[in-house]
Coordinates of C-alpha atoms and ligand atoms in Angstrom, one line a residue:
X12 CA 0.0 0.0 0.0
X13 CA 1.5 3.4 -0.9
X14 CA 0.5 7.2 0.0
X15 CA 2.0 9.8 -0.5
X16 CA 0.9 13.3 0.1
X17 CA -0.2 15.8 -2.5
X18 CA -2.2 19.5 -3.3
X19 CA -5.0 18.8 -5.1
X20 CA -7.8 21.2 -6.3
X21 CA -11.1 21.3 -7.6
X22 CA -11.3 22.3 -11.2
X23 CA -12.2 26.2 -10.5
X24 CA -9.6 26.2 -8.1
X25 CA -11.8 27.9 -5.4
X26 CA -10.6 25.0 -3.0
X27 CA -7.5 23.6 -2.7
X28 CA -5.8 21.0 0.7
X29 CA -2.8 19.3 0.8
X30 CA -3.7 15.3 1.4
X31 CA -2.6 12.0 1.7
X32 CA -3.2 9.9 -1.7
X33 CA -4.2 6.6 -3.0
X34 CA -4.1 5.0 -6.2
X35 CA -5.2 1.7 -6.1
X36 CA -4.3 -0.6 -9.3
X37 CA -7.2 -3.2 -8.7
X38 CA -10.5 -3.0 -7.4
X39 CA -9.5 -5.3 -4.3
X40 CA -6.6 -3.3 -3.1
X41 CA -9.7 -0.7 -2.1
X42 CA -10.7 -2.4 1.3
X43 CA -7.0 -2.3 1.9
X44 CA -6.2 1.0 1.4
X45 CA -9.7 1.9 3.9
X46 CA -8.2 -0.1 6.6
X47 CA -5.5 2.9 6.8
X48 CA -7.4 5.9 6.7
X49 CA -7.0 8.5 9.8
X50 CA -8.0 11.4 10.9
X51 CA -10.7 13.4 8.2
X52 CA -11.8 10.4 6.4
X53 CA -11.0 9.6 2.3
X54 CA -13.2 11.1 -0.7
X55 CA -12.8 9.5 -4.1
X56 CA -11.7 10.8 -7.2
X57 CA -11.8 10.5 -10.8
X58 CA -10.7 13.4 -13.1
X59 CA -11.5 15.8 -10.6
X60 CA -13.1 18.0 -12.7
X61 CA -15.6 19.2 -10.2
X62 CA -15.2 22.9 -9.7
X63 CA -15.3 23.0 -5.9
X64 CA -14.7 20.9 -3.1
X65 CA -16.7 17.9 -4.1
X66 CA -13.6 15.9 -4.7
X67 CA -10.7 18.0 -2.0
X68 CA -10.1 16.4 1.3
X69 CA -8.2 18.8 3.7
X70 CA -5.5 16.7 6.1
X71 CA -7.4 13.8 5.1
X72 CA -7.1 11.2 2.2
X73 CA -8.0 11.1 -1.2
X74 CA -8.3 8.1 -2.8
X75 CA -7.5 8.6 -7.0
X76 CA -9.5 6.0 -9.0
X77 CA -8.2 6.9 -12.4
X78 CA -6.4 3.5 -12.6
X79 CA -9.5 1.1 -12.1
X80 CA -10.3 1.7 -15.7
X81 CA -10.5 -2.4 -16.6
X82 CA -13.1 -3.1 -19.4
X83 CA -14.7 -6.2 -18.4
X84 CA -17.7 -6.6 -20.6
X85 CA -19.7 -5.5 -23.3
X86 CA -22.6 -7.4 -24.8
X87 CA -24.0 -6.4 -28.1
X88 CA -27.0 -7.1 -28.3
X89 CA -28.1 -5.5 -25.2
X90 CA -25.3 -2.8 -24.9
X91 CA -24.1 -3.8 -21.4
X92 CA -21.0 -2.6 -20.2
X93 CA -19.3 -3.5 -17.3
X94 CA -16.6 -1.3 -16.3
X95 CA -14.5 0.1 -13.3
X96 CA -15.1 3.4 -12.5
X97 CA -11.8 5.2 -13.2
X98 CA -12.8 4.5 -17.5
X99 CA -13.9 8.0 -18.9
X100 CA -17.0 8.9 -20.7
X101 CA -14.5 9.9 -23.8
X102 CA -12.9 6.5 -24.0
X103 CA -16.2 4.7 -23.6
X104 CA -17.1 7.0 -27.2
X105 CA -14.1 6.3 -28.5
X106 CA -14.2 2.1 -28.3
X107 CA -18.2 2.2 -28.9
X108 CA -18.8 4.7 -31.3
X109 CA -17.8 3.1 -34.1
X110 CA -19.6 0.3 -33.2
X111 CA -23.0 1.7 -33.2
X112 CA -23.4 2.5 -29.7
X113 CA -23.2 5.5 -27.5
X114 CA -23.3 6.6 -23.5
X115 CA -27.3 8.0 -22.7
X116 CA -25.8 11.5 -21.8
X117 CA -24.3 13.9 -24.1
X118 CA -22.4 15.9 -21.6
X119 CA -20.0 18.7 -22.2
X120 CA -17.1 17.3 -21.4
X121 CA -15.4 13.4 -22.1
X122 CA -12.7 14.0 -19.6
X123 CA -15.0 12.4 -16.6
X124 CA -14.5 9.3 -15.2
X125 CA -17.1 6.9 -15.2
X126 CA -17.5 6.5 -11.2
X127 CA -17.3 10.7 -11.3
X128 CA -20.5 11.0 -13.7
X129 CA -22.4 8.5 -11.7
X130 CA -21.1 9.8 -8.1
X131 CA -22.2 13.2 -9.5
X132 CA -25.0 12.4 -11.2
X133 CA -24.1 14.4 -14.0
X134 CA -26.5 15.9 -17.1
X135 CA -26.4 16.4 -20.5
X136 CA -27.5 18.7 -23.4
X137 CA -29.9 15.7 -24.0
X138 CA -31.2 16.4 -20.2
X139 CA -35.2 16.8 -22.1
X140 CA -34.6 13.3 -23.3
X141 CA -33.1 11.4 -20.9
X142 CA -32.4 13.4 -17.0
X143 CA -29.2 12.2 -16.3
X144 CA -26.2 9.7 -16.9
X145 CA -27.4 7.3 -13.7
X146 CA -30.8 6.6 -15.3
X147 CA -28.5 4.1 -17.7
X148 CA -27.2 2.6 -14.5
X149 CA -28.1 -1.3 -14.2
X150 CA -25.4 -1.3 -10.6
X151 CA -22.9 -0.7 -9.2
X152 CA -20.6 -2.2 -7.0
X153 CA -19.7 -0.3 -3.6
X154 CA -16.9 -0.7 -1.4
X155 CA -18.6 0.3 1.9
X156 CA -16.8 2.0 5.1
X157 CA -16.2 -1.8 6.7
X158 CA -14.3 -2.8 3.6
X159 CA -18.0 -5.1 2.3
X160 CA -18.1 -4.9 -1.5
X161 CA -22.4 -4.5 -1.9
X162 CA -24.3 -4.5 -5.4
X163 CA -26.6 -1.9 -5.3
X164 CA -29.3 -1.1 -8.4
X165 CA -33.1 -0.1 -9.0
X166 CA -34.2 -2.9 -7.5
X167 CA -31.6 -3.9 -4.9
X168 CA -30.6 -2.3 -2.3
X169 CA -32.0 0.7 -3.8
X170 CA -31.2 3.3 -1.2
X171 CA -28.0 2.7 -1.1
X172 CA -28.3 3.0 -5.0
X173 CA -30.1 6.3 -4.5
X174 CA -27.8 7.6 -2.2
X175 CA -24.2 6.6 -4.2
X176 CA -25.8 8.2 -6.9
X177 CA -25.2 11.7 -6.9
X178 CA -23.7 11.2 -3.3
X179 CA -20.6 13.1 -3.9
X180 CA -18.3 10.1 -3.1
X181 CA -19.8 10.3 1.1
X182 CA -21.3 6.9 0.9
X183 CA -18.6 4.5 -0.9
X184 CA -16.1 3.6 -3.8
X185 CA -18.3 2.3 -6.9
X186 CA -15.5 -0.5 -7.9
X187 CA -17.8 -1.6 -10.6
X188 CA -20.3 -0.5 -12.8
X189 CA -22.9 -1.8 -15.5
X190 CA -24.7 0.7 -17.8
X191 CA -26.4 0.0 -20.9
X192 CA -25.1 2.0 -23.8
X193 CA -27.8 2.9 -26.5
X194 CA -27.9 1.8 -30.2
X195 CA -26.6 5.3 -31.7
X196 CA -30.1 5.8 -34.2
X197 CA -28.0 7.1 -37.0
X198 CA -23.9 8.2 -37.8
X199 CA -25.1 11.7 -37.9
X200 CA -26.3 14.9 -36.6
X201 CA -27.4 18.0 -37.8
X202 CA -27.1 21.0 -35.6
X203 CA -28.8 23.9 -36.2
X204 CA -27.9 27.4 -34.5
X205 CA -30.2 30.3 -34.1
X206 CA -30.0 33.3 -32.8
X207 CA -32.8 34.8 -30.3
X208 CA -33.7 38.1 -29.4
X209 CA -35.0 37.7 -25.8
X210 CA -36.4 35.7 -23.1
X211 CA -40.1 35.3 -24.1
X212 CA -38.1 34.2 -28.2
X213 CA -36.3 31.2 -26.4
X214 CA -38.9 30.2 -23.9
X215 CA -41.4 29.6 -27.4
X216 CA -38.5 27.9 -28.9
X217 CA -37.5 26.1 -26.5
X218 CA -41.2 24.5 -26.0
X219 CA -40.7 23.3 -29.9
X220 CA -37.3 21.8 -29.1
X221 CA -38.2 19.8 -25.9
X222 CA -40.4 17.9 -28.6
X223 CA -38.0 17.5 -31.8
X224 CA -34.7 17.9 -30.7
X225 CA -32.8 15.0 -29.7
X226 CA -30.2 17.5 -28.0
X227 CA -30.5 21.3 -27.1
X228 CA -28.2 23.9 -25.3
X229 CA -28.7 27.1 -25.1
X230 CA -25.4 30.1 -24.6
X231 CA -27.1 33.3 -23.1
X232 CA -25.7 36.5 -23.2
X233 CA -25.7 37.8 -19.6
X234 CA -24.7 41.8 -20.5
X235 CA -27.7 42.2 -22.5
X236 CA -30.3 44.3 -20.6
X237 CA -34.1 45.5 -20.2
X238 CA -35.5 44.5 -23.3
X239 CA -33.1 41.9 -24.7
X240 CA -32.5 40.0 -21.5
X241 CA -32.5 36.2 -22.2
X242 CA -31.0 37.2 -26.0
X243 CA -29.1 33.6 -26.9
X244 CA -27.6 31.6 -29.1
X245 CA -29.7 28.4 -29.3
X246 CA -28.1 25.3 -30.3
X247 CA -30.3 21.9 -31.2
X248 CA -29.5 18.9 -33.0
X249 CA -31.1 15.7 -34.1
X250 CA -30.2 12.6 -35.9
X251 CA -30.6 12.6 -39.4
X252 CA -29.6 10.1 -42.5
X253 CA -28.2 12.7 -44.3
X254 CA -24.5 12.7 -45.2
X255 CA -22.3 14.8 -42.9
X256 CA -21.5 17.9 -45.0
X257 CA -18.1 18.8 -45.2
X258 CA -17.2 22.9 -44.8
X259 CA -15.1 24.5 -47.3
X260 CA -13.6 26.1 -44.4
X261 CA -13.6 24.9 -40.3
X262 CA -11.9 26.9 -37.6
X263 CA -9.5 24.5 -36.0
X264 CA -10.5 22.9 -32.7
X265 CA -7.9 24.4 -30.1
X266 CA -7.3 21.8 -27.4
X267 CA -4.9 24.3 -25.9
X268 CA -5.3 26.2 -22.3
X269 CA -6.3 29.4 -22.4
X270 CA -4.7 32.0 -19.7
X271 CA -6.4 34.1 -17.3
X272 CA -7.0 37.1 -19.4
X273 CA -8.9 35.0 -22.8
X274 CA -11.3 33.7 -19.6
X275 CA -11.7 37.0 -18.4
X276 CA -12.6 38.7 -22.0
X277 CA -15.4 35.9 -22.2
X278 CA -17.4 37.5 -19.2
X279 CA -17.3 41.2 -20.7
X280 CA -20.6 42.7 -22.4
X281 CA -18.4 43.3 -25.6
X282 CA -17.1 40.0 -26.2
X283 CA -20.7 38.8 -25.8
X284 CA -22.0 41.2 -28.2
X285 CA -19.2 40.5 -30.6
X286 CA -20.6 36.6 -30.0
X287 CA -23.9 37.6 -30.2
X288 CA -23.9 39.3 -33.4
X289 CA -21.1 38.0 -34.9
X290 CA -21.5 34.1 -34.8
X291 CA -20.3 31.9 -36.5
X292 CA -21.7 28.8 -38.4
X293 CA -25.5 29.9 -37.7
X294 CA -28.0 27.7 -39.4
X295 CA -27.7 24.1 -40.2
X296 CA -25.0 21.7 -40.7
X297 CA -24.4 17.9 -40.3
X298 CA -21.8 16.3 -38.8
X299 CA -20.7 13.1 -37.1
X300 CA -22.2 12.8 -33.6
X301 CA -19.0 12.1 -32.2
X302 CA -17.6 15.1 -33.7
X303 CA -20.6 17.2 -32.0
X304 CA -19.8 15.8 -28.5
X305 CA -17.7 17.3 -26.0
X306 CA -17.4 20.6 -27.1
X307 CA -16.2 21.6 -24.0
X308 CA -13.1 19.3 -24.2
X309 CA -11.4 21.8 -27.2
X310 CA -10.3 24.9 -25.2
X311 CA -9.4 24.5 -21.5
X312 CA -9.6 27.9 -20.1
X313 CA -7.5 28.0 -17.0
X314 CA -8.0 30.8 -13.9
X315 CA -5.5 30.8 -10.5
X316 CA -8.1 33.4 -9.6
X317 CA -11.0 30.5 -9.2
X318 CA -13.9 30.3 -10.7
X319 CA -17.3 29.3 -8.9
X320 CA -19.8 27.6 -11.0
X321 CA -23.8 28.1 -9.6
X322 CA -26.0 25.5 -11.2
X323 CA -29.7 25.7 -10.4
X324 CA -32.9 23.8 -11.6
X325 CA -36.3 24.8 -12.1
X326 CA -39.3 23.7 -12.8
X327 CA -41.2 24.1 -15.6
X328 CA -44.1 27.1 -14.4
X329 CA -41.4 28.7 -12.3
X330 CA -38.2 28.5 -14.8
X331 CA -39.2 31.3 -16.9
X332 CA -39.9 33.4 -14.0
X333 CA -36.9 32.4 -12.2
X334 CA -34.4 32.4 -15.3
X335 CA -35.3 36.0 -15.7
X336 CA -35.3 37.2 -12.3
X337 CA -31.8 36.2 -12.6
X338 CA -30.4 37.0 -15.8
X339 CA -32.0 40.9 -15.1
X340 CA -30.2 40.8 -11.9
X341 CA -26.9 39.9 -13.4
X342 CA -27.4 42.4 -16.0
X343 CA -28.3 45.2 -13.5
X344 CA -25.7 44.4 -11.0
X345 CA -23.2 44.3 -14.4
X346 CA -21.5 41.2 -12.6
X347 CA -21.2 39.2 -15.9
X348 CA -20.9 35.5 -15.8
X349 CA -18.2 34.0 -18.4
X350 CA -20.5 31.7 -19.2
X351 CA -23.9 31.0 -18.8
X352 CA -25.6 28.1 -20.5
X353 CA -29.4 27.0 -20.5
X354 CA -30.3 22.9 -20.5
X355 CA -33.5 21.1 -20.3
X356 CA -34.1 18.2 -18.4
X357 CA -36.9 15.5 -18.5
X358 CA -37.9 14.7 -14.9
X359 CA -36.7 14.4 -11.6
X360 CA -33.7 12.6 -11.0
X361 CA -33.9 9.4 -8.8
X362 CA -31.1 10.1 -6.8
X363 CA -31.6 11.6 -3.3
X364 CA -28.7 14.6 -3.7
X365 CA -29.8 14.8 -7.6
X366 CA -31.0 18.5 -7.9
X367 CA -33.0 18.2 -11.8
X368 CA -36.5 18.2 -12.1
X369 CA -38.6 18.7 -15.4
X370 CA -38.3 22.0 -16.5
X371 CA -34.9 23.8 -16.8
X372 CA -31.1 24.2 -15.4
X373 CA -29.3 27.3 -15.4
X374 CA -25.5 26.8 -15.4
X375 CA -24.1 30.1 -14.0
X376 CA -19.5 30.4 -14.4
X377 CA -17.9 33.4 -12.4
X378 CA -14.3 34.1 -12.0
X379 CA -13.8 34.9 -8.6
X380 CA -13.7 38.9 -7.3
X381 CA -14.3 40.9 -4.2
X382 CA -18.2 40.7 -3.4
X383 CA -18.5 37.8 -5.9
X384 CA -19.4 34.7 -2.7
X385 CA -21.9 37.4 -1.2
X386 CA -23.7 38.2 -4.9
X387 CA -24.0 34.3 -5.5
X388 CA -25.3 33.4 -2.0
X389 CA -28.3 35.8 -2.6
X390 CA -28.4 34.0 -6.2
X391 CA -29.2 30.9 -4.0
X392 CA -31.6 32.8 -2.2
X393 CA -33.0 33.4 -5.2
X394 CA -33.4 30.2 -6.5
X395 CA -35.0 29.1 -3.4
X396 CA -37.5 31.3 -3.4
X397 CA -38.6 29.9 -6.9
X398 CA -38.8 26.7 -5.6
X399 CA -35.3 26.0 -7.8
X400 CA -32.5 23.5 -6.6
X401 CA -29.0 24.4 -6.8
X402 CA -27.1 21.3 -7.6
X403 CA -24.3 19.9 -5.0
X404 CA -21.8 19.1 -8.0
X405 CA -20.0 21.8 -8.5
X406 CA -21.3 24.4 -6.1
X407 CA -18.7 26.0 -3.9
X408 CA -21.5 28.0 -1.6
X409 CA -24.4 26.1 -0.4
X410 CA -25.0 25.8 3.2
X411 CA -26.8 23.3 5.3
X412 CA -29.7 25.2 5.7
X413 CA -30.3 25.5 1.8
X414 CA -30.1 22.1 1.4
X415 CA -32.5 21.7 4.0
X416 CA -34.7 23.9 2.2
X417 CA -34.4 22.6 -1.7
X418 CA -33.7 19.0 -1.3
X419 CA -36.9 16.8 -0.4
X420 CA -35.2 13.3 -0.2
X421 CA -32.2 15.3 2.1
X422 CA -32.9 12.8 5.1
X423 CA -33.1 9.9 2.8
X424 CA -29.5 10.6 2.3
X425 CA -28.6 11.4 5.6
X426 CA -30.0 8.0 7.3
X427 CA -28.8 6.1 4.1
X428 CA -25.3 8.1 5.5
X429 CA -25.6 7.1 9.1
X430 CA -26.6 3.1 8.1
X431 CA -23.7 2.5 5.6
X432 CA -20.8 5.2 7.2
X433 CA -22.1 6.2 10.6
X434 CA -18.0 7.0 11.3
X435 CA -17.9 9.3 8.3
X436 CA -15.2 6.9 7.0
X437 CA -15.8 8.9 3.8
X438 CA -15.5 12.7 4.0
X439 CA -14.7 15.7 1.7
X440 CA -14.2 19.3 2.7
X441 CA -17.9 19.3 0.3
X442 CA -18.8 16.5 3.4
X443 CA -18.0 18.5 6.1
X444 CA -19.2 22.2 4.4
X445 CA -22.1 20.8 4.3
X446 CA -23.2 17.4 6.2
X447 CA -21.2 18.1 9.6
X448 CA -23.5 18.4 13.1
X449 CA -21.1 21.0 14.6
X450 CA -22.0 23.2 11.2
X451 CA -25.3 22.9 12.0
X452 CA -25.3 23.6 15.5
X453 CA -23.1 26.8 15.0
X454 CA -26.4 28.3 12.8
Ligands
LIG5 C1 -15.2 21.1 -18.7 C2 -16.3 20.5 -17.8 C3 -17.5 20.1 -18.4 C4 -18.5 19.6 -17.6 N1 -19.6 19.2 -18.2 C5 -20.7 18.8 -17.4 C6 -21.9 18.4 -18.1 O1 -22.1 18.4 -19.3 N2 -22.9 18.0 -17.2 C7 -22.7 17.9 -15.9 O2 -23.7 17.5 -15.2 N3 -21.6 18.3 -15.3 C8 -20.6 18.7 -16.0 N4 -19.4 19.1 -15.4 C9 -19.2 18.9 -14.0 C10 -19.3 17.4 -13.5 O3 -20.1 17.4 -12.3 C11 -18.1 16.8 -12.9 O4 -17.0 17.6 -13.2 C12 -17.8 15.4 -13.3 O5 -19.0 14.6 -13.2 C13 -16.9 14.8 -12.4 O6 -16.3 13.6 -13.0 P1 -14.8 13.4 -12.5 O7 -14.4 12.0 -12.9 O8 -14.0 14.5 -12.8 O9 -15.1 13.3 -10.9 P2 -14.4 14.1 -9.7 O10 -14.5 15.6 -10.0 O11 -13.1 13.6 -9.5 O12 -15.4 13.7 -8.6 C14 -16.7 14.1 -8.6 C15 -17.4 13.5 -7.4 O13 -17.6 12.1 -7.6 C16 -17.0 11.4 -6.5 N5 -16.4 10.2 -7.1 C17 -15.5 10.1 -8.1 N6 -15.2 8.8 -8.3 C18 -15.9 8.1 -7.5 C19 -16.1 6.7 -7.3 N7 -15.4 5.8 -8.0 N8 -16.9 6.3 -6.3 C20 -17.6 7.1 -5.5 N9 -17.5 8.5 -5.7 C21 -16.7 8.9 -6.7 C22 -16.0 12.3 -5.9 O14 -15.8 12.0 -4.5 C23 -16.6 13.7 -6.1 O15 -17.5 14.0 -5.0 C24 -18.3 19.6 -16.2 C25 -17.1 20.0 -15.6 C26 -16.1 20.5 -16.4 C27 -14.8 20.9 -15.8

């Protein structure tokens, strides 16, 4: 068994600890490793691509999964995989594309691990058609606090399914996972972009493309004011059978970091507008559904200064409402978001920490500046007050009491928490921030 100690951050470097670190090479060595964890507990890890604290562990452990990435099954003909957690949703594309098959959620990025989506619950630009990744889930396997392996699915030992899902890593180590991948209906997509002039514009639209897009995203530019608030880019694509058209001209795909100061220009009203008015490859084109995925994964913008991500969900009555009570306060307040993006999703999740319901989710970016926390926790407030959830998985600001407030199955995790880790074997700063009694006391 080896540790050694390490700084590790989340991915919007708001939260950063100095730990001891695990990589275990098989799924067995896990129980081992547990046996030898101190004071502060272990959280797990996969890419670590959660912006916050989700996956930092202050004087504690960390326990990196990246190398339980063992394929061990695939059957055609129902598209079950079995995998260990540390695979990532990119490689997954990558073996099964080209065979016809593909993962249920098209999220932004490929660079997540496996056990990371699931322990996150994480959604996709096809959140109308299918709510998130863990719907696709058959089981998992989960190394518990006592070093037990238990199976956990739909239909056994479903709350501790419910509660690994989306749990943030506080419950256990998914070792092993089976998900069904779905037959991929055609090669291609075609993706059509469209410019909108305001809020009332995109909330019609949008109404058309919950019905006929297979995948929908929607960039919002969060300078524009008064009238224009809500003015977007919206982005939906479908299968088709059509050939995938090739452009006489393509901008390369950069798959290079981006300093401090390109991030910065993103959140100012005039690189908006230049976006806004200026951009490119509006209306239709078809291209390879792989090639449409993970458009997040070609520029990685970078910022020492943090950035805070604030993700909320709404339902469908009070998303309109809601969506504009924010997006006029971030206009009036000129504190601009870098980037703001508009999903969709299907229905609630079945996950006790999972924060989508059927309607909408905001996805709010903010590089880090003096009054920023205060602003964003009355952005919370907000969202409460429209009966909105602001998701655990990348959110740097929730406290206890907000949870208490938007999250319905809340105690459902907590006793599921008590009855598999009543030690709090597992633990995160995220664990502590907002799951520890002392916290609560203190309000
Ligand atoms: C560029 C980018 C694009 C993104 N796109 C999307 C998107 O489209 N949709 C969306 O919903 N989110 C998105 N996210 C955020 C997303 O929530 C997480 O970043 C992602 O799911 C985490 O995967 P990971 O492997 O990096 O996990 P980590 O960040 O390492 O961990 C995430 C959580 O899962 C737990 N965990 C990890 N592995 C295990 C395991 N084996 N067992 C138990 N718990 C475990 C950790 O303890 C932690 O709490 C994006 C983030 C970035 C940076």
């Amino acid at each position: 068994m080896h540790w050694y100690e390490m700084k590790l951050d989340g991915r919007g470097h708001t939260s950063s600890a100095l730990s001891q670190v695990c990589r275990p090479d098989r799924a067995a060595d896990v129980p081992k490793y547990l046996e030898q964890v101190g004071k502060n507990g272990i959280i797990a890890r996969g890419s670590g691509s959660s912006y916050a604290d989700q996956a930092v562990n202050v004087d504690g452990a960390v326990m990196m999964t990246g190398r339980l990435d063992c394929i061990r099954s695939f059957d055609e003909k129902t598209g079950e995989l079995i995998c260990e957690p540390g695979v990532t949703l990119k490689t997954i594309t990558e073996l099964y594309g080209p065979r016809g098959f593909m993962l249920a959620t098209a999220t932004r990025s490929g660079q997540h691990t496996l056990g990371g989506a699931i322990a996150a619950n994480i959604v996709g630009q096809n959140g109308h058609k299918r709510t998130s990744l863990a719907k696709s889930v058959n089981w998992i396997d989960v190394v518990l606090a006592n070093g037990e392996t238990v199976r956990a699915g739909n239909s056994e030992n479903a709350d501790l399914f419910k509660a690994v899902i989306g749990g943030q890593g506080l419950i256990g180590v998914i070792v092993l996972i089976s998900i069904t991948l779905l037959k991929r209906p055609e090669e291609n997509v075609v993706v059509e972009r469209r410019r909108l002039s305001d809020l009332n514009e995109l909330m019609e639209s949008l109404k058309t493309a919950r019905k006929t897009a297979d995948f929908c995203t929607v960039w919002i530019d969060t300078s524009a004011r008064s009238d224009a608030v809500g003015r977007c880019i919206l982005t939906t694509a479908s299968f088709t059978k059509d050939p995938a058209t090739e452009p006489l001209f393509s901008f390369p795909k950069i798959k290079l970091p981006l300093p401090y100061p390109v991030l910065y220009f993103t959140s100012l009203p005039l690189f908006k507008n230049l976006r806004y008015r200026l951009s490119f490859s509006l209306g239709k084109k078809v291209e390879p559904y792989e090639k449409f995925l993970y458009p997040s994964d070609h520029v990685h913008l970078l910022s020492q200064k943090g950035v805070y991500q604030l993700q909320a969900s709404f339902s469908e009555a009070e998303g309109p409402q809601a969506i504009r009570r924010i997006l006029t306060e971030l206009s009036q307040t000129r504190v601009s978001a870098c980037r703001a993006v508009l999903v969709m999703t299907k229905e609630d999740t079945l996950s006790y920490l999972g924060s989508a319901q059927r309607g909408y989710t905001l996805v709010l970016d903010f590089i880090r500046r003096k009054g920023l926390e205060d602003f964003l926790k009355h952005l919370i407030t907000v969202a409460g007050e429209h009966n909105g959830r602001v998701s655990v998985q990348d959110d740097a600001l929730l406290e206890p009491r907000n949870l208490v407030l938007m999250y319905k199955h809340l105690e459902e995790f907590v006793k599921a928490r008590e009855t598999y880790d009543p030690q709090k074997k597992f633990d995160s700063n995220f664990g502590r921030r907002l799951f520890s009694k002392e916290k609560k006391n203190e309000q």
